[in-house]
């Protein structure tokens, strides 16, 4: 799907990227505190 350049201004693009980066950082920080080494094997089995 393609968008015209006029639909997304640079300010909106930068704002969206900043919000997305903050959300990904928060999720990674929270996942680091919730997931311990015992769950890595379980995640590998469930993902297969």
Short mmCIF file of C-alpha atoms in Angstrom, two decimals:
data_model
loop_
_atom_site.label_atom_id
_atom_site.label_comp_id
_atom_site.label_asym_id
_atom_site.label_seq_id
_atom_site.Cartn_x
_atom_site.Cartn_y
_atom_site.Cartn_z
CA UNK A 1 0.00 0.00 0.00
CA UNK A 2 1.44 3.34 -0.98
CA UNK A 3 0.76 6.79 0.43
CA UNK A 4 1.30 10.11 -1.19
CA UNK A 5 4.02 12.27 0.32
CA UNK A 6 1.52 15.01 1.09
CA UNK A 7 -0.49 12.80 3.46
CA UNK A 8 2.31 12.44 6.00
CA UNK A 9 4.17 15.59 6.91
CA UNK A 10 7.71 15.40 8.35
CA UNK A 11 6.46 16.59 11.74
CA UNK A 12 3.87 13.86 11.96
CA UNK A 13 6.40 11.25 10.82
CA UNK A 14 8.93 12.30 13.47
CA UNK A 15 6.25 12.31 16.16
CA UNK A 16 5.03 8.87 15.18
CA UNK A 17 8.57 7.47 15.18
CA UNK A 18 9.24 8.99 18.61
CA UNK A 19 6.09 7.48 20.09
CA UNK A 20 6.81 4.08 18.53
CA UNK A 21 10.42 4.11 19.77
CA UNK A 22 9.26 4.97 23.28
CA UNK A 23 6.70 2.16 23.24
CA UNK A 24 9.25 -0.39 22.00
CA UNK A 25 11.73 0.74 24.65
CA UNK A 26 9.12 0.41 27.39
CA UNK A 27 8.10 -3.05 26.19
CA UNK A 28 11.74 -4.22 26.03
CA UNK A 29 12.43 -2.89 29.52
CA UNK A 30 9.36 -4.59 30.92
CA UNK A 31 10.09 -7.87 29.11
CA UNK A 32 13.63 -7.87 30.49
CA UNK A 33 12.29 -7.75 34.04
CA UNK A 34 9.54 -10.35 33.46
CA UNK A 35 11.39 -12.98 31.45
CA UNK A 36 14.01 -15.04 33.25
CA UNK A 37 16.30 -17.74 31.83
CA UNK A 38 13.86 -20.54 32.66
CA UNK A 39 11.26 -19.12 30.30
CA UNK A 40 13.58 -18.95 27.28
CA UNK A 41 13.37 -22.72 26.77
CA UNK A 42 9.59 -22.62 27.13
CA UNK A 43 9.34 -19.79 24.61
CA UNK A 44 11.47 -21.76 22.15
CA UNK A 45 9.31 -24.85 22.50
CA UNK A 46 6.06 -22.90 22.19
CA UNK A 47 7.37 -20.97 19.19
CA UNK A 48 8.27 -24.14 17.30
#
